[in-house]
Amino acid sequence: MSERWERGADELGRRLYAVLNCLVAPRPIAWVSTVDAAGAVNLAPHSYFTVASADPPVVQFTSIGRKDSLRNVEATGEFVVHVVPWRLRDVVNLTSIDAPPDVDELAWVGLTPQPSRTVRPPRVAESPAAIECRLLEVRSFGESPASGHVVFGQVLHVAVDAAAMADDGLPDLRVLDSATRADRSHWAPLGELQPIERPTWEREGRPGPAL
Ligand SMILES: Cc1cc2nc3c(=O)[nH]c(=O)nc-3n(C[C@H](O)[C@H](O)[C@H](O)COP(=O)(O)O)c2cc1C
């Protein structure tokens, strides 16, 4: 056993955020489009993102501090999550710019808005997949600039480029080529995919795990 670097949360203080970002990685990236009450568009990446529930279908992303995406979702109750393909990493990163609230990042970087089916925020045509959501609730963990505000949205509709659908009727991750957020300022492409079957007790059960 190698020696371990051990620190309590109190000891690390604000640095714990950076440590967790390295340990809870890689993360998928939600490219979130929203509109404000007047219909002005906003687009920003969020890697604190995952599926929260299968039934009902719920996804979640976290705004660290109060940002435009969060304010828009709270005002309108709607958002669209887009898949980020590796080829779009630079333009996605540009949309993370700290632009004033009235700047439409989607237009600013020259992307193409497309109407969504069920919500007002537009889809980004250049992304191969969009998940249209209606706000369920925001769970806030405080009001400091680094506090998390977790946005839970019920999935109303999904749209995937036909070319990214596999023969089994599911999206093909190799075609989507989703980018991930890694440690520090790193991003990472998908890498190799390998099938690993889930064990069943009936097939594999024995006294003690076969490690
Ligand atoms: C790959 C990537 C992932 C990010 N993930 C998050 C995140 O999970 N939560 C967050 O608050 N900001 C995240 N950011 C920073 C926001 O995108 C950035 O603060 C942006 O300006 C927020 O936009 P908004 O004010 O229009 O909502 C991320 C940035 C990048 C490049």
CSV table of N, CA, C and O and ligand atoms in Angstrom, one decimal, residues 17 27-30 32 34 42-49 61-72 89 92-101 103 105 147 180-182 186-187, ligand 1:
chain,number,residue,atom,x,y,z
A,17,TYR,N,-12.6,22.5,-3.6
A,17,TYR,CA,-13.3,22.6,-4.9
A,17,TYR,C,-12.5,22.1,-6.0
A,17,TYR,O,-12.9,21.2,-6.8
A,27,ARG,N,-16.0,14.3,-16.5
A,27,ARG,CA,-17.5,14.6,-16.4
A,27,ARG,C,-18.0,14.9,-17.8
A,27,ARG,O,-17.4,15.5,-18.6
A,28,PRO,N,-19.3,14.5,-18.1
A,28,PRO,CA,-19.9,14.9,-19.3
A,28,PRO,C,-20.2,16.4,-19.3
A,28,PRO,O,-20.2,17.0,-18.2
A,29,ILE,N,-20.3,17.0,-20.4
A,29,ILE,CA,-20.6,18.4,-20.5
A,29,ILE,C,-22.0,18.7,-21.1
A,29,ILE,O,-22.3,18.2,-22.2
A,30,ALA,N,-22.8,19.4,-20.3
A,30,ALA,CA,-24.1,19.8,-20.8
A,30,ALA,C,-23.9,21.2,-21.3
A,30,ALA,O,-23.4,22.1,-20.7
A,32,VAL,N,-25.9,24.2,-22.2
A,32,VAL,CA,-27.3,24.5,-21.8
A,32,VAL,C,-27.7,25.8,-22.5
A,32,VAL,O,-27.1,26.9,-22.3
A,34,THR,N,-30.8,28.6,-22.8
A,34,THR,CA,-32.0,29.1,-22.0
A,34,THR,C,-32.4,30.4,-22.7
A,34,THR,O,-31.7,31.0,-23.5
A,42,ASN,N,-29.4,32.5,-24.2
A,42,ASN,CA,-28.1,32.3,-23.4
A,42,ASN,C,-27.6,30.9,-23.7
A,42,ASN,O,-28.5,30.0,-23.8
A,43,LEU,N,-26.3,30.7,-23.8
A,43,LEU,CA,-25.7,29.4,-24.0
A,43,LEU,C,-24.5,29.2,-23.2
A,43,LEU,O,-23.6,30.1,-23.3
A,44,ALA,N,-24.3,28.2,-22.4
A,44,ALA,CA,-23.1,28.0,-21.6
A,44,ALA,C,-22.9,26.5,-21.2
A,44,ALA,O,-23.9,25.8,-21.0
A,45,PRO,N,-21.7,26.1,-21.1
A,45,PRO,CA,-21.4,24.7,-20.7
A,45,PRO,C,-21.4,24.5,-19.2
A,45,PRO,O,-21.0,25.4,-18.5
A,46,HIS,N,-21.9,23.3,-18.8
A,46,HIS,CA,-21.9,23.0,-17.4
A,46,HIS,C,-21.5,21.5,-17.3
A,46,HIS,O,-22.2,20.6,-17.8
A,47,SER,N,-20.4,21.2,-16.6
A,47,SER,CA,-19.9,19.8,-16.4
A,47,SER,C,-20.4,19.2,-15.1
A,47,SER,O,-20.1,18.0,-14.9
A,48,TYR,N,-21.0,20.0,-14.2
A,48,TYR,CA,-21.6,19.4,-13.1
A,48,TYR,C,-23.0,19.0,-13.6
A,48,TYR,O,-24.0,19.7,-13.5
A,49,PHE,N,-23.0,17.8,-14.2
A,49,PHE,CA,-24.2,17.4,-15.0
A,49,PHE,C,-24.3,15.9,-15.0
A,49,PHE,O,-23.4,15.2,-15.1
A,61,PHE,N,-28.2,19.9,-13.7
A,61,PHE,CA,-26.9,20.6,-13.8
A,61,PHE,C,-26.8,21.5,-12.7
A,61,PHE,O,-27.8,21.9,-12.1
A,62,THR,N,-25.5,21.9,-12.4
A,62,THR,CA,-25.3,22.8,-11.2
A,62,THR,C,-24.7,24.1,-11.6
A,62,THR,O,-23.7,24.1,-12.3
A,63,SER,N,-25.3,25.2,-11.2
A,63,SER,CA,-24.7,26.5,-11.4
A,63,SER,C,-23.9,26.8,-10.2
A,63,SER,O,-24.4,26.8,-9.0
A,64,ILE,N,-22.6,27.0,-10.3
A,64,ILE,CA,-21.7,27.4,-9.2
A,64,ILE,C,-21.8,28.9,-9.1
A,64,ILE,O,-21.3,29.6,-9.9
A,65,GLY,N,-22.6,29.4,-8.1
A,65,GLY,CA,-22.9,30.8,-8.1
A,65,GLY,C,-24.1,31.1,-8.9
A,65,GLY,O,-24.5,30.2,-9.7
A,66,ARG,N,-24.6,32.3,-8.8
A,66,ARG,CA,-25.8,32.7,-9.6
A,66,ARG,C,-25.4,33.2,-10.9
A,66,ARG,O,-24.7,34.2,-11.0
A,67,LYS,N,-25.7,32.5,-12.0
A,67,LYS,CA,-25.2,32.9,-13.3
A,67,LYS,C,-26.5,33.1,-14.2
A,67,LYS,O,-27.6,32.7,-13.8
A,68,ASP,N,-26.2,33.5,-15.5
A,68,ASP,CA,-27.3,33.8,-16.4
A,68,ASP,C,-28.2,32.6,-16.6
A,68,ASP,O,-29.4,32.7,-16.7
A,69,SER,N,-27.6,31.4,-16.9
A,69,SER,CA,-28.3,30.2,-17.2
A,69,SER,C,-29.3,29.9,-16.0
A,69,SER,O,-30.5,29.7,-16.3
A,70,LEU,N,-28.8,30.0,-14.8
A,70,LEU,CA,-29.7,29.7,-13.6
A,70,LEU,C,-30.8,30.8,-13.6
A,70,LEU,O,-32.0,30.4,-13.4
A,71,ARG,N,-30.5,32.0,-13.7
A,71,ARG,CA,-31.5,33.1,-13.6
A,71,ARG,C,-32.6,32.9,-14.7
A,71,ARG,O,-33.7,33.1,-14.4
A,72,ASN,N,-32.1,32.5,-15.9
A,72,ASN,CA,-33.1,32.3,-17.0
A,72,ASN,C,-34.0,31.1,-16.7
A,72,ASN,O,-35.2,31.2,-16.9
A,89,ARG,N,-15.2,21.5,-29.3
A,89,ARG,CA,-14.7,21.9,-28.0
A,89,ARG,C,-14.3,23.4,-27.9
A,89,ARG,O,-14.6,24.1,-26.9
A,92,VAL,N,-17.5,25.6,-27.9
A,92,VAL,CA,-18.2,25.4,-26.6
A,92,VAL,C,-17.5,26.2,-25.5
A,92,VAL,O,-18.1,26.9,-24.7
A,93,ASN,N,-16.2,26.1,-25.5
A,93,ASN,CA,-15.4,26.8,-24.5
A,93,ASN,C,-15.6,28.3,-24.6
A,93,ASN,O,-15.7,29.0,-23.6
A,94,LEU,N,-15.7,28.8,-25.9
A,94,LEU,CA,-15.9,30.2,-26.1
A,94,LEU,C,-17.3,30.6,-25.4
A,94,LEU,O,-17.4,31.8,-24.9
A,95,THR,N,-18.2,29.7,-25.4
A,95,THR,CA,-19.5,30.1,-24.9
A,95,THR,C,-19.5,30.1,-23.3
A,95,THR,O,-20.5,30.5,-22.7
A,96,SER,N,-18.4,29.8,-22.8
A,96,SER,CA,-18.3,29.9,-21.3
A,96,SER,C,-17.8,31.3,-20.9
A,96,SER,O,-17.6,31.5,-19.7
A,97,ILE,N,-17.6,32.1,-21.8
A,97,ILE,CA,-17.1,33.5,-21.6
A,97,ILE,C,-18.0,34.2,-20.6
A,97,ILE,O,-19.3,34.0,-20.6
A,98,ASP,N,-17.5,35.1,-19.8
A,98,ASP,CA,-18.3,35.9,-18.8
A,98,ASP,C,-18.9,37.1,-19.5
A,98,ASP,O,-18.6,38.2,-19.1
A,99,ALA,N,-19.7,36.8,-20.5
A,99,ALA,CA,-20.3,37.9,-21.2
A,99,ALA,C,-21.4,38.6,-20.4
A,99,ALA,O,-22.0,37.9,-19.5
A,100,PRO,N,-21.7,39.8,-20.7
A,100,PRO,CA,-22.9,40.5,-20.0
A,100,PRO,C,-24.2,39.7,-20.3
A,100,PRO,O,-24.3,39.0,-21.3
A,101,PRO,N,-25.2,39.8,-19.4
A,101,PRO,CA,-26.4,39.0,-19.5
A,101,PRO,C,-27.1,39.2,-20.9
A,101,PRO,O,-27.7,38.2,-21.4
A,103,VAL,N,-25.9,39.4,-23.8
A,103,VAL,CA,-25.2,38.8,-24.9
A,103,VAL,C,-25.7,37.4,-25.2
A,103,VAL,O,-25.7,36.5,-24.3
A,105,GLU,N,-24.8,34.2,-26.6
A,105,GLU,CA,-23.5,33.5,-26.9
A,105,GLU,C,-23.6,32.7,-28.1
A,105,GLU,O,-22.7,32.5,-28.9
A,147,SER,N,-21.4,28.8,-4.0
A,147,SER,CA,-22.5,27.8,-3.6
A,147,SER,C,-23.1,27.2,-4.9
A,147,SER,O,-23.3,27.9,-5.9
A,180,THR,N,-15.4,15.4,-22.8
A,180,THR,CA,-15.6,15.3,-21.3
A,180,THR,C,-14.6,16.4,-20.7
A,180,THR,O,-13.7,16.8,-21.3
A,181,ARG,N,-15.0,16.8,-19.5
A,181,ARG,CA,-14.2,17.7,-18.7
A,181,ARG,C,-13.3,16.9,-17.8
A,181,ARG,O,-13.8,16.0,-17.1
A,182,ALA,N,-12.0,17.1,-17.9
A,182,ALA,CA,-11.1,16.3,-17.1
A,182,ALA,C,-10.6,17.2,-15.9
A,182,ALA,O,-11.3,18.0,-15.4
A,186,HIS,N,-8.1,20.8,-18.3
A,186,HIS,CA,-8.1,19.8,-19.4
A,186,HIS,C,-9.5,19.3,-19.8
A,186,HIS,O,-10.4,19.2,-19.0
A,187,TRP,N,-9.6,19.0,-21.1
A,187,TRP,CA,-10.8,18.3,-21.6
A,187,TRP,C,-10.2,17.0,-22.1
A,187,TRP,O,-9.0,16.9,-22.3
B,1,LIG,C1,-16.2,22.7,-19.9
B,1,LIG,C2,-16.8,23.7,-18.9
B,1,LIG,C3,-17.6,23.2,-17.9
B,1,LIG,C4,-18.2,24.1,-17.0
B,1,LIG,N1,-19.0,23.7,-16.0
B,1,LIG,C5,-19.6,24.5,-15.2
B,1,LIG,C6,-20.5,24.1,-14.2
B,1,LIG,O1,-20.8,22.9,-14.1
B,1,LIG,N2,-21.2,25.0,-13.4
B,1,LIG,C7,-20.9,26.3,-13.6
B,1,LIG,O2,-21.5,27.1,-12.8
B,1,LIG,N3,-20.1,26.8,-14.5
B,1,LIG,C8,-19.4,25.9,-15.3
B,1,LIG,N4,-18.6,26.4,-16.2
B,1,LIG,C9,-18.4,27.9,-16.4
B,1,LIG,C10,-19.6,28.5,-17.1
B,1,LIG,O3,-19.7,28.0,-18.4
B,1,LIG,C11,-19.3,30.0,-17.2
B,1,LIG,O4,-19.3,30.6,-15.9
B,1,LIG,C12,-20.4,30.7,-18.0
B,1,LIG,O5,-20.0,32.1,-18.2
B,1,LIG,C13,-21.7,30.7,-17.4
B,1,LIG,O6,-22.6,31.3,-18.3
B,1,LIG,P1,-23.9,32.0,-17.9
B,1,LIG,O7,-23.6,33.1,-17.0
B,1,LIG,O8,-24.4,32.5,-19.2
B,1,LIG,O9,-24.8,31.0,-17.3
B,1,LIG,C14,-17.9,25.5,-17.1
B,1,LIG,C15,-17.1,26.0,-18.2
B,1,LIG,C16,-16.5,25.1,-19.0
B,1,LIG,C17,-15.6,25.6,-20.1
